[in-house]
Tab-separated table of C-alpha atoms in Angstrom:
chain	number	residue	atom	x	y	z
A	1	UNK	CA	109.160	21.828	-92.300
A	2	UNK	CA	110.748	18.975	-94.214
A	3	UNK	CA	111.599	19.616	-97.680
A	4	UNK	CA	109.971	18.199	-100.620
A	5	UNK	CA	112.667	15.741	-102.170
A	6	UNK	CA	112.411	13.907	-105.693
A	7	UNK	CA	114.421	10.215	-105.645
A	8	UNK	CA	114.548	8.019	-108.540
A	9	UNK	CA	110.973	7.459	-108.632
A	10	UNK	CA	109.269	10.523	-107.162
A	11	UNK	CA	108.584	12.069	-103.952
A	12	UNK	CA	107.781	9.617	-101.326
A	13	UNK	CA	106.701	9.759	-97.532
A	14	UNK	CA	105.211	8.458	-94.865
A	15	UNK	CA	101.393	8.594	-94.373
A	16	UNK	CA	100.343	11.221	-91.957
A	17	UNK	CA	103.874	12.604	-91.260
A	18	UNK	CA	104.938	14.328	-94.246
A	19	UNK	CA	102.832	12.969	-96.848
A	20	UNK	CA	99.713	14.738	-95.874
A	21	UNK	CA	96.914	16.831	-97.934
A	22	UNK	CA	98.283	20.010	-97.442
A	23	UNK	CA	102.009	18.767	-99.219
A	24	UNK	CA	100.376	16.948	-101.908
A	25	UNK	CA	98.444	20.129	-102.822
A	26	UNK	CA	101.687	22.194	-102.775
A	27	UNK	CA	103.665	19.440	-105.118
A	28	UNK	CA	100.256	18.813	-107.211
A	29	UNK	CA	100.357	22.773	-107.844
A	30	UNK	CA	104.371	22.608	-108.561
A	31	UNK	CA	103.564	20.143	-111.308
A	32	UNK	CA	100.688	22.456	-112.847
A	33	UNK	CA	103.055	25.405	-112.684
A	34	UNK	CA	105.645	23.153	-114.193
A	35	UNK	CA	103.438	21.958	-116.952
A	36	UNK	CA	101.942	25.443	-117.846
A	37	UNK	CA	105.578	26.986	-118.030
A	38	UNK	CA	106.545	24.398	-120.935
A	39	UNK	CA	103.424	25.563	-122.743
A	40	UNK	CA	101.434	21.949	-122.321
A	41	UNK	CA	98.591	23.034	-120.036
A	42	UNK	CA	96.242	22.534	-122.683
A	43	UNK	CA	96.847	18.999	-123.086
A	44	UNK	CA	95.821	17.890	-119.702
A	45	UNK	CA	97.195	15.694	-117.087
A	46	UNK	CA	96.075	12.125	-115.844
A	47	UNK	CA	95.836	11.300	-112.208
A	48	UNK	CA	96.210	7.804	-111.049
A	49	UNK	CA	96.849	5.646	-107.632
A	50	UNK	CA	97.860	2.129	-106.599
A	51	UNK	CA	96.149	0.270	-103.933
A	52	UNK	CA	97.491	1.839	-100.864
A	53	UNK	CA	95.534	3.700	-98.187
A	54	UNK	CA	94.130	7.102	-99.236
A	55	UNK	CA	94.757	6.518	-102.882
A	56	UNK	CA	91.686	7.881	-104.231
A	57	UNK	CA	91.341	10.803	-101.991
A	58	UNK	CA	94.740	12.237	-102.658
A	59	UNK	CA	94.144	11.913	-106.057
A	60	UNK	CA	90.800	13.531	-105.985
A	61	UNK	CA	92.563	16.344	-103.987
A	62	UNK	CA	94.939	16.651	-106.654
A	63	UNK	CA	92.343	16.909	-109.551
A	64	UNK	CA	90.769	19.846	-107.586
A	65	UNK	CA	94.111	21.658	-107.563
A	66	UNK	CA	94.872	20.954	-111.450
A	67	UNK	CA	91.368	21.775	-112.232
A	68	UNK	CA	91.798	25.141	-110.263
A	69	UNK	CA	94.655	25.841	-112.506
A	70	UNK	CA	92.376	25.070	-115.535
A	71	UNK	CA	94.279	21.915	-116.460
A	72	UNK	CA	91.799	19.230	-117.530
A	73	UNK	CA	92.333	16.202	-115.702
A	74	UNK	CA	91.489	12.591	-116.565
A	75	UNK	CA	90.850	11.099	-113.050
A	76	UNK	CA	91.299	7.126	-113.178
A	77	UNK	CA	88.402	5.561	-111.835
A	78	UNK	CA	90.148	2.796	-110.002
A	79	UNK	CA	93.830	1.851	-108.952
A	80	UNK	CA	95.956	1.790	-111.873
A	81	UNK	CA	99.175	0.050	-112.739
A	82	UNK	CA	102.218	2.621	-113.276
A	83	UNK	CA	103.017	1.386	-116.985
A	84	UNK	CA	98.863	1.311	-117.728
A	85	UNK	CA	99.310	5.189	-116.874
A	86	UNK	CA	102.118	5.753	-118.852
A	87	UNK	CA	100.545	4.086	-121.976
A	88	UNK	CA	97.595	6.450	-121.400
A	89	UNK	CA	99.905	9.530	-121.728
A	90	UNK	CA	100.825	8.478	-124.962
A	91	UNK	CA	97.536	7.465	-126.148
A	92	UNK	CA	96.057	10.410	-125.315
A	93	UNK	CA	98.932	12.790	-126.098
A	94	UNK	CA	98.625	14.315	-122.382
A	95	UNK	CA	101.020	16.645	-120.918
A	96	UNK	CA	101.741	13.911	-118.265
A	97	UNK	CA	100.692	12.063	-115.460
A	98	UNK	CA	100.287	12.546	-111.490
A	99	UNK	CA	100.503	8.959	-109.995
A	100	UNK	CA	100.263	8.342	-106.270
A	101	UNK	CA	102.342	5.140	-105.739
A	102	UNK	CA	105.017	4.078	-103.270
A	103	UNK	CA	105.648	1.268	-105.572
A	104	UNK	CA	106.908	-1.650	-103.545
A	105	UNK	CA	107.539	0.342	-100.469
A	106	UNK	CA	106.054	-0.768	-97.191
A	107	UNK	CA	102.289	0.032	-96.724
A	108	UNK	CA	102.910	2.899	-94.412
A	109	UNK	CA	104.435	5.132	-97.580
A	110	UNK	CA	102.854	6.685	-100.431
A	111	UNK	CA	104.249	8.832	-103.160
A	112	UNK	CA	103.788	11.154	-105.830
A	113	UNK	CA	105.442	10.206	-109.233
A	114	UNK	CA	105.199	12.273	-111.978
A	115	UNK	CA	105.587	11.446	-115.719
A	116	UNK	CA	106.015	14.060	-118.422
A	117	UNK	CA	104.364	13.855	-121.956
A	118	UNK	CA	107.164	11.662	-123.314
A	119	UNK	CA	105.475	8.947	-120.895
A	120	UNK	CA	108.592	7.924	-118.963
A	121	UNK	CA	109.745	8.889	-115.202
A	122	UNK	CA	110.595	12.171	-114.986
A	123	UNK	CA	114.344	13.548	-115.628
A	124	UNK	CA	116.480	15.194	-113.094
A	125	UNK	CA	115.918	18.392	-115.026
A	126	UNK	CA	112.112	17.990	-114.676
A	127	UNK	CA	112.032	17.060	-111.064
A	128	UNK	CA	114.546	19.769	-110.019
A	129	UNK	CA	112.277	22.463	-111.352
A	130	UNK	CA	109.193	20.749	-109.600
A	131	UNK	CA	111.006	20.549	-106.124
A	132	UNK	CA	112.262	24.102	-106.444
A	133	UNK	CA	108.989	25.354	-107.251
A	134	UNK	CA	107.177	23.323	-104.560
A	135	UNK	CA	109.429	24.241	-101.676
A	136	UNK	CA	109.076	27.670	-102.358
A	137	UNK	CA	105.690	27.000	-101.486
A	138	UNK	CA	105.710	25.179	-98.469
A	139	UNK	CA	104.065	26.513	-95.562
A	140	UNK	CA	101.941	28.710	-97.735
A	141	UNK	CA	98.007	28.526	-99.029
A	142	UNK	CA	99.809	29.034	-102.445
A	143	UNK	CA	97.446	26.463	-104.490
A	144	UNK	CA	94.059	27.057	-106.620
A	145	UNK	CA	91.310	24.672	-106.068
A	146	UNK	CA	88.025	23.657	-107.925
A	147	UNK	CA	85.564	21.693	-106.390
A	148	UNK	CA	84.813	18.215	-107.995
A	149	UNK	CA	81.261	19.233	-108.900
A	150	UNK	CA	82.425	22.731	-110.477
A	151	UNK	CA	85.239	21.024	-112.514
A	152	UNK	CA	82.945	18.244	-113.919
A	153	UNK	CA	80.615	21.305	-114.757
A	154	UNK	CA	83.516	22.850	-116.718
A	155	UNK	CA	84.294	20.003	-118.765
A	156	UNK	CA	87.809	20.009	-116.867
A	157	UNK	CA	87.296	16.771	-114.973
A	158	UNK	CA	86.962	13.410	-116.892
A	159	UNK	CA	86.740	10.100	-115.380
A	160	UNK	CA	88.576	7.384	-117.337
A	161	UNK	CA	89.610	3.789	-117.148
A	162	UNK	CA	92.563	2.786	-119.386
A	163	UNK	CA	92.470	-0.923	-118.825
A	164	UNK	CA	91.134	-1.962	-122.077
A	165	UNK	CA	93.294	0.111	-124.336
A	166	UNK	CA	96.461	-1.040	-122.785
A	167	UNK	CA	95.271	-4.700	-122.641
A	168	UNK	CA	94.465	-4.389	-126.546
A	169	UNK	CA	97.699	-3.189	-127.196
A	170	UNK	CA	99.252	-5.616	-125.155
A	171	UNK	CA	97.662	-8.456	-127.328
A	172	UNK	CA	99.577	-7.495	-130.000
A	173	UNK	CA	103.034	-7.780	-127.991
A	174	UNK	CA	102.338	-10.980	-126.616
A	175	UNK	CA	101.618	-14.507	-128.091
A	176	UNK	CA	98.967	-15.507	-125.994
A	177	UNK	CA	98.162	-18.560	-128.359
A	178	UNK	CA	101.789	-19.893	-127.525
A	179	UNK	CA	101.027	-19.261	-123.530
A	180	UNK	CA	97.678	-21.136	-123.926
A	181	UNK	CA	99.996	-24.141	-124.560
A	182	UNK	CA	101.998	-24.023	-121.471
A	183	UNK	CA	99.651	-25.561	-118.821
A	184	UNK	CA	98.520	-23.908	-115.643
A	185	UNK	CA	99.984	-20.410	-114.713
A	186	UNK	CA	100.199	-19.125	-111.070
A	187	UNK	CA	99.488	-15.507	-110.760
A	188	UNK	CA	100.147	-13.149	-107.892
A	189	UNK	CA	99.280	-9.593	-108.101
A	190	UNK	CA	100.598	-9.103	-104.554
A	191	UNK	CA	97.084	-7.234	-103.376
A	192	UNK	CA	98.063	-4.467	-105.793
A	193	UNK	CA	97.140	-2.762	-109.233
A	194	UNK	CA	97.720	-5.934	-111.476
A	195	UNK	CA	94.644	-7.332	-110.431
A	196	UNK	CA	92.542	-7.676	-113.659
A	197	UNK	CA	95.557	-7.377	-115.640
A	198	UNK	CA	97.233	-10.920	-115.516
A	199	UNK	CA	94.762	-13.373	-114.539
A	200	UNK	CA	91.859	-12.157	-116.726
A	201	UNK	CA	93.549	-11.750	-120.311
A	202	UNK	CA	94.903	-15.256	-119.698
A	203	UNK	CA	91.912	-16.996	-119.121
A	204	UNK	CA	90.347	-15.079	-121.853
A	205	UNK	CA	93.168	-16.837	-124.242
A	206	UNK	CA	92.361	-20.130	-122.888
A	207	UNK	CA	95.280	-20.429	-120.193
A	208	UNK	CA	94.398	-22.034	-116.927
A	209	UNK	CA	95.137	-19.818	-114.117
A	210	UNK	CA	95.633	-20.148	-110.348
A	211	UNK	CA	95.456	-16.989	-108.422
A	212	UNK	CA	96.425	-15.748	-105.133
A	213	UNK	CA	96.709	-12.508	-103.054
A	214	UNK	CA	94.060	-10.989	-105.846
A	215	UNK	CA	92.389	-8.739	-103.522
A	216	UNK	CA	92.827	-5.198	-103.103
A	217	UNK	CA	94.654	-4.966	-99.273
A	218	UNK	CA	96.377	-1.575	-98.421
A	219	UNK	CA	98.487	-3.758	-95.949
A	220	UNK	CA	99.705	-6.173	-98.901
A	221	UNK	CA	99.391	-8.976	-96.709
A	222	UNK	CA	102.012	-7.728	-93.773
A	223	UNK	CA	104.699	-7.044	-96.295
A	224	UNK	CA	106.025	-4.729	-98.492
A	225	UNK	CA	104.273	-5.425	-101.869
A	226	UNK	CA	107.661	-6.320	-103.593
A	227	UNK	CA	107.683	-9.574	-105.654
A	228	UNK	CA	111.286	-10.737	-104.190
A	229	UNK	CA	112.172	-14.277	-103.209
A	230	UNK	CA	112.066	-12.734	-99.471
A	231	UNK	CA	108.143	-11.423	-99.662
A	232	UNK	CA	106.689	-14.243	-101.843
A	233	UNK	CA	107.355	-17.529	-99.916
A	234	UNK	CA	103.629	-18.182	-99.746
A	235	UNK	CA	103.232	-17.911	-103.631
A	236	UNK	CA	106.518	-19.933	-103.956
A	237	UNK	CA	104.989	-22.655	-101.910
A	238	UNK	CA	101.862	-22.866	-103.723
A	239	UNK	CA	103.731	-23.439	-107.107
A	240	UNK	CA	106.232	-25.929	-105.462
A	241	UNK	CA	102.859	-27.953	-104.165
A	242	UNK	CA	100.951	-27.900	-107.409
A	243	UNK	CA	102.756	-30.428	-110.193
A	244	UNK	CA	100.352	-28.730	-112.756
A	245	UNK	CA	101.717	-25.302	-112.559
A	246	UNK	CA	104.120	-24.689	-115.071
A	247	UNK	CA	105.404	-21.053	-114.013
A	248	UNK	CA	104.426	-18.590	-111.555
A	249	UNK	CA	104.309	-14.748	-112.098
A	250	UNK	CA	104.008	-11.924	-109.750
A	251	UNK	CA	104.226	-8.156	-109.760
A	252	UNK	CA	104.290	-5.631	-106.983
A	253	UNK	CA	102.140	-3.011	-105.830
A	254	UNK	CA	101.969	-0.617	-108.898
A	255	UNK	CA	102.647	-3.297	-111.305
A	256	UNK	CA	105.881	-1.999	-112.695
A	257	UNK	CA	108.032	-4.825	-111.341
A	258	UNK	CA	108.105	-8.475	-112.006
A	259	UNK	CA	108.981	-11.809	-110.140
A	260	UNK	CA	109.200	-15.062	-111.644
A	261	UNK	CA	108.882	-18.470	-109.858
A	262	UNK	CA	110.016	-21.438	-112.200
A	263	UNK	CA	107.754	-24.792	-112.230
A	264	UNK	CA	109.652	-26.306	-109.490
A	265	UNK	CA	109.396	-23.261	-107.184
A	266	UNK	CA	112.878	-21.959	-107.695
A	267	UNK	CA	112.741	-18.320	-107.656
A	268	UNK	CA	114.535	-16.676	-110.632
A	269	UNK	CA	116.494	-13.575	-110.239
A	270	UNK	CA	115.564	-10.586	-112.278
A	271	UNK	CA	119.193	-10.103	-113.404
A	272	UNK	CA	118.971	-13.364	-115.254
A	273	UNK	CA	115.507	-12.637	-116.773
A	274	UNK	CA	116.467	-9.581	-118.568
A	275	UNK	CA	119.512	-11.520	-120.002
A	276	UNK	CA	117.213	-14.536	-121.241
A	277	UNK	CA	114.692	-11.967	-122.809
A	278	UNK	CA	117.273	-10.055	-124.733
A	279	UNK	CA	118.518	-13.558	-126.252
A	280	UNK	CA	114.894	-14.442	-126.766
A	281	UNK	CA	113.632	-11.463	-128.407
A	282	UNK	CA	116.860	-11.125	-130.801
A	283	UNK	CA	117.052	-14.980	-131.874
A	284	UNK	CA	113.478	-16.076	-131.719
A	285	UNK	CA	111.320	-12.547	-132.494
A	286	UNK	CA	114.157	-11.082	-134.811
A	287	UNK	CA	114.278	-7.874	-132.960
A	288	UNK	CA	117.076	-5.175	-133.520
A	289	UNK	CA	119.013	-2.898	-131.482
A	290	UNK	CA	121.056	-2.182	-128.396
A	291	UNK	CA	120.119	-3.004	-124.835
A	292	UNK	CA	120.197	-1.003	-121.977
A	293	UNK	CA	120.912	-1.812	-118.326
A	294	UNK	CA	121.907	0.070	-115.200
A	295	UNK	CA	124.779	-0.104	-113.851
A	296	UNK	CA	124.067	-2.296	-110.939
A	297	UNK	CA	122.639	-4.569	-113.348
A	298	UNK	CA	124.321	-7.882	-114.488
A	299	UNK	CA	126.769	-8.446	-117.018
A	300	UNK	CA	125.109	-11.581	-118.219
A	301	UNK	CA	123.449	-8.867	-120.170
A	302	UNK	CA	126.909	-7.574	-121.991
A	303	UNK	CA	127.467	-11.224	-123.045
A	304	UNK	CA	124.399	-12.174	-124.481
A	305	UNK	CA	124.696	-8.427	-126.460
A	306	UNK	CA	128.474	-9.442	-127.426
A	307	UNK	CA	127.057	-13.270	-128.501
A	308	UNK	CA	124.342	-11.277	-130.949
A	309	UNK	CA	126.964	-8.354	-131.906
A	310	UNK	CA	124.728	-5.637	-130.255
A	311	UNK	CA	125.504	-2.235	-128.403
A	312	UNK	CA	125.071	-1.947	-124.539
A	313	UNK	CA	124.218	1.522	-122.826
A	314	UNK	CA	125.070	1.442	-119.319
A	315	UNK	CA	122.870	4.077	-117.390
A	316	UNK	CA	122.467	5.153	-113.589
A	317	UNK	CA	120.387	3.667	-111.621
A	318	UNK	CA	116.836	4.688	-112.242
A	319	UNK	CA	114.468	4.061	-115.042
A	320	UNK	CA	113.918	6.938	-116.419
A	321	UNK	CA	117.380	6.691	-118.120
A	322	UNK	CA	116.452	3.221	-119.661
A	323	UNK	CA	113.263	4.866	-120.524
A	324	UNK	CA	114.845	7.668	-122.406
A	325	UNK	CA	116.616	5.140	-124.340
A	326	UNK	CA	113.208	3.576	-125.279
A	327	UNK	CA	111.875	6.704	-126.445
A	328	UNK	CA	114.849	7.208	-128.652
A	329	UNK	CA	114.378	3.804	-130.178
A	330	UNK	CA	117.842	3.012	-129.373
A	331	UNK	CA	117.123	-0.491	-127.808
A	332	UNK	CA	115.433	-3.764	-127.948
A	333	UNK	CA	115.026	-4.068	-123.993
A	334	UNK	CA	116.078	-2.210	-121.205
A	335	UNK	CA	116.134	-3.540	-117.746
A	336	UNK	CA	117.416	-2.948	-113.783
A	337	UNK	CA	118.361	-5.580	-111.410
A	338	UNK	CA	115.715	-4.475	-109.243
A	339	UNK	CA	113.126	-5.972	-111.410
A	340	UNK	CA	112.191	-3.329	-113.980
A	341	UNK	CA	112.301	-3.722	-117.847
A	342	UNK	CA	110.584	-2.750	-120.905
A	343	UNK	CA	110.983	-3.467	-124.580
A	344	UNK	CA	111.258	-1.554	-128.014
A	345	UNK	CA	107.853	-0.230	-129.239
A	346	UNK	CA	106.377	-0.599	-125.807
A	347	UNK	CA	106.186	2.212	-122.773
A	348	UNK	CA	109.197	3.745	-121.722
A	349	UNK	CA	108.614	2.847	-118.438
A	350	UNK	CA	109.147	-0.249	-116.284
A	351	UNK	CA	106.171	-2.736	-117.054
A	352	UNK	CA	105.994	-5.825	-114.729
A	353	UNK	CA	103.047	-6.867	-116.393
A	354	UNK	CA	104.405	-6.958	-119.915
A	355	UNK	CA	107.777	-8.931	-118.324
A	356	UNK	CA	105.444	-11.799	-116.699
A	357	UNK	CA	103.701	-12.262	-119.907
A	358	UNK	CA	106.865	-12.461	-122.247
A	359	UNK	CA	108.489	-14.632	-119.832
A	360	UNK	CA	105.314	-16.983	-120.268
A	361	UNK	CA	105.567	-16.618	-123.963
A	362	UNK	CA	109.533	-17.453	-123.751
A	363	UNK	CA	108.971	-20.717	-121.662
A	364	UNK	CA	106.047	-21.620	-123.797
A	365	UNK	CA	107.738	-21.215	-127.380
A	366	UNK	CA	111.034	-22.938	-126.294
A	367	UNK	CA	109.965	-25.602	-124.437
A	368	UNK	CA	111.768	-25.635	-121.565
A	369	UNK	CA	111.399	-24.135	-117.986
A	370	UNK	CA	113.171	-20.918	-116.852
A	371	UNK	CA	116.424	-22.877	-115.343
A	372	UNK	CA	116.915	-25.009	-118.310
A	373	UNK	CA	117.171	-22.188	-120.523
A	374	UNK	CA	119.674	-19.875	-118.201
A	375	UNK	CA	121.641	-23.049	-118.143
A	376	UNK	CA	121.579	-23.141	-121.631
A	377	UNK	CA	122.470	-19.693	-121.923
A	378	UNK	CA	125.337	-20.097	-119.659
A	379	UNK	CA	126.949	-23.011	-121.998
A	380	UNK	CA	127.166	-20.376	-124.790
A	381	UNK	CA	128.338	-17.390	-122.799
A	382	UNK	CA	129.598	-18.253	-119.583
A	383	UNK	CA	128.128	-18.120	-115.729
A	384	UNK	CA	127.470	-14.974	-114.044
A	385	UNK	CA	126.013	-15.014	-110.354
A	386	UNK	CA	125.291	-11.681	-108.553
A	387	UNK	CA	124.668	-10.723	-105.280
A	388	UNK	CA	123.749	-7.355	-103.520
A	389	UNK	CA	124.139	-6.720	-99.555
A	390	UNK	CA	123.089	-3.504	-97.484
A	391	UNK	CA	126.149	-2.177	-95.563
A	392	UNK	CA	125.098	0.032	-92.502
A	393	UNK	CA	127.651	2.667	-91.667
A	394	UNK	CA	128.511	3.909	-87.973
A	395	UNK	CA	128.339	7.855	-87.886
A	396	UNK	CA	131.968	7.503	-87.570
A	397	UNK	CA	132.125	5.602	-90.991
A	398	UNK	CA	129.599	7.632	-92.781
A	399	UNK	CA	131.863	10.636	-92.075
A	400	UNK	CA	135.024	9.094	-93.586
A	401	UNK	CA	132.911	7.402	-96.334
A	402	UNK	CA	133.858	9.787	-99.096
A	403	UNK	CA	137.580	9.573	-98.707
A	404	UNK	CA	137.469	5.935	-98.445
A	405	UNK	CA	135.349	5.295	-101.677
A	406	UNK	CA	137.630	7.615	-103.477
A	407	UNK	CA	140.462	5.512	-103.142
A	408	UNK	CA	140.976	2.926	-105.953
A	409	UNK	CA	142.233	-0.098	-104.439
A	410	UNK	CA	145.077	-2.423	-106.272
A	411	UNK	CA	142.828	-5.584	-106.045
A	412	UNK	CA	139.704	-7.182	-104.637
A	413	UNK	CA	140.014	-10.592	-102.906
A	414	UNK	CA	143.101	-11.268	-104.639
A	415	UNK	CA	142.066	-9.908	-108.318
A	416	UNK	CA	143.375	-6.568	-109.677
A	417	UNK	CA	141.542	-3.625	-110.455
A	418	UNK	CA	141.187	-3.187	-114.277
A	419	UNK	CA	138.792	-0.117	-114.511
A	420	UNK	CA	136.881	2.312	-112.011
A	421	UNK	CA	133.439	3.011	-113.348
A	422	UNK	CA	131.451	6.216	-111.628
A	423	UNK	CA	128.109	6.380	-113.752
A	424	UNK	CA	126.272	5.914	-110.614
A	425	UNK	CA	128.381	5.518	-107.277
A	426	UNK	CA	131.982	3.527	-107.554
A	427	UNK	CA	132.032	0.249	-109.874
A	428	UNK	CA	135.430	-1.805	-109.857
A	429	UNK	CA	135.721	-4.099	-112.862
A	430	UNK	CA	138.715	-6.788	-111.734
A	431	UNK	CA	140.722	-8.438	-114.316
A	432	UNK	CA	138.823	-11.488	-114.501
A	433	UNK	CA	135.666	-9.853	-115.383
A	434	UNK	CA	134.107	-10.272	-112.073
A	435	UNK	CA	133.074	-6.658	-110.053
A	436	UNK	CA	131.939	-4.982	-107.232
A	437	UNK	CA	129.488	-1.784	-107.197
A	438	UNK	CA	129.303	0.581	-103.994
A	439	UNK	CA	126.282	3.108	-104.128
A	440	UNK	CA	125.589	5.248	-101.030
A	441	UNK	CA	121.765	5.569	-100.306
A	442	UNK	CA	120.715	8.904	-100.133
A	443	UNK	CA	118.114	8.762	-97.183
A	444	UNK	CA	119.993	6.415	-94.936
A	445	UNK	CA	123.233	5.732	-93.672
A	446	UNK	CA	123.800	2.540	-95.895
A	447	UNK	CA	125.996	1.515	-98.848
A	448	UNK	CA	124.494	-1.104	-101.299
A	449	UNK	CA	127.026	-3.310	-102.533
A	450	UNK	CA	126.769	-5.196	-105.667
A	451	UNK	CA	129.123	-7.815	-106.727
A	452	UNK	CA	129.303	-10.577	-109.631
A	453	UNK	CA	131.437	-13.478	-110.425
A	454	UNK	CA	131.408	-16.806	-112.095
A	455	UNK	CA	130.929	-18.929	-109.016
A	456	UNK	CA	129.480	-19.074	-105.622
A	457	UNK	CA	133.139	-19.245	-103.825
A	458	UNK	CA	134.299	-16.228	-105.820
A	459	UNK	CA	131.154	-14.030	-105.387
A	460	UNK	CA	131.373	-14.394	-101.471
A	461	UNK	CA	135.067	-13.667	-101.482
A	462	UNK	CA	134.106	-10.328	-103.371
A	463	UNK	CA	131.084	-9.837	-100.853
A	464	UNK	CA	133.530	-10.186	-98.003
A	465	UNK	CA	136.205	-7.864	-99.895
A	466	UNK	CA	133.555	-5.261	-100.307
A	467	UNK	CA	132.408	-5.262	-96.810
A	468	UNK	CA	135.773	-5.246	-95.414
A	469	UNK	CA	136.960	-2.228	-97.945
A	470	UNK	CA	133.874	-0.230	-96.293
A	471	UNK	CA	133.679	-1.441	-92.680
A	472	UNK	CA	136.987	-2.348	-92.373
A	473	UNK	CA	137.895	-5.741	-90.672
A	474	UNK	CA	135.439	-7.125	-88.306
């Protein structure tokens, strides 16, 4: 029997293989036991789900197990964005939340994400305890259950829709009046949970909206629900073909990631958005504090931080580490290159809805397209270009990988290695400020290679050098 393993964003599996009702009940019982062991069982647990297959059914089974353990359960009545569930944890003072989501993964996946009472993704010490408890119970009928009717009768099950409370709070953090002057905005929730969370508030504030992919579709139109350039070509084409559209904004399946398309149809990499918003929040909105970024995220963030004389916190990959900095009120903004960010005073969880609206506000108030804002920023701090590629290892290379990556080469692509950082993976900072990061996947024979340089030519040279370092000469 396959073990339950929590990754950077919870336990995920393929429907009808390892992600089955029996395993879901075991993991839910493990979470119930964990919460009760911390003395928080009386606070209640929120249960939500995204727009995937069987979301409601899995959520109801989790509710039966939680209420069977005597834990009050707040069950979302519709598919709900991950950041909204985080907001509701804090608003209610709940013990945490179980969210059935596989985020941007393909439609055959589902997952359980547990967020504890502080509202962010569970830290390793929490998931390790839940993993241990779950794996000790696998293969046994060791969970408590209560029927839905009985749970309602006992007052242990309460249905909720946290949408309006979240949107009311969002209106305090986003300048919708400024956005209304921008012109037409294209919105793409990618068939996911952001339906109703982007287009409707914009319309309510007088913004002209063009929307696509706004119906629930568990197949996500045949693609992974990821708002990356590769998977939103239909949306990019829409923006390109309509001269009235000033900006395109998109979210992933559970609305915790963002995708930005400039008015001319250019897709803007998330790395650059994080740096642009940092500059905007400091310079225009007067926010104070540091900035958090993952080890894989662009040093354009560092350059902006240096310009404003603020501290940079470099974290391992996984938004829980950024969320912890937000919860401790150490940073203005925290972000990851994989399109996750949040800001000071907001939830300690990545929020694609907030990210999209802040970009719209920035473009409106600055009076410039995103590309122009980026070029202006480059003129102040220098140019930073990033790229990520996956390197597939043969069985032989996978065996010798630990030995190979432990070595520190004298140089890459002719540039001396200045520093090696092992916060998460192996990151080599070169003399000219460019860098490479190698991170081995925990689930497949793949090494993720991240590179950054000041020109396309130099960037490609680093990619080639990184590929040769891991795979050898082809």
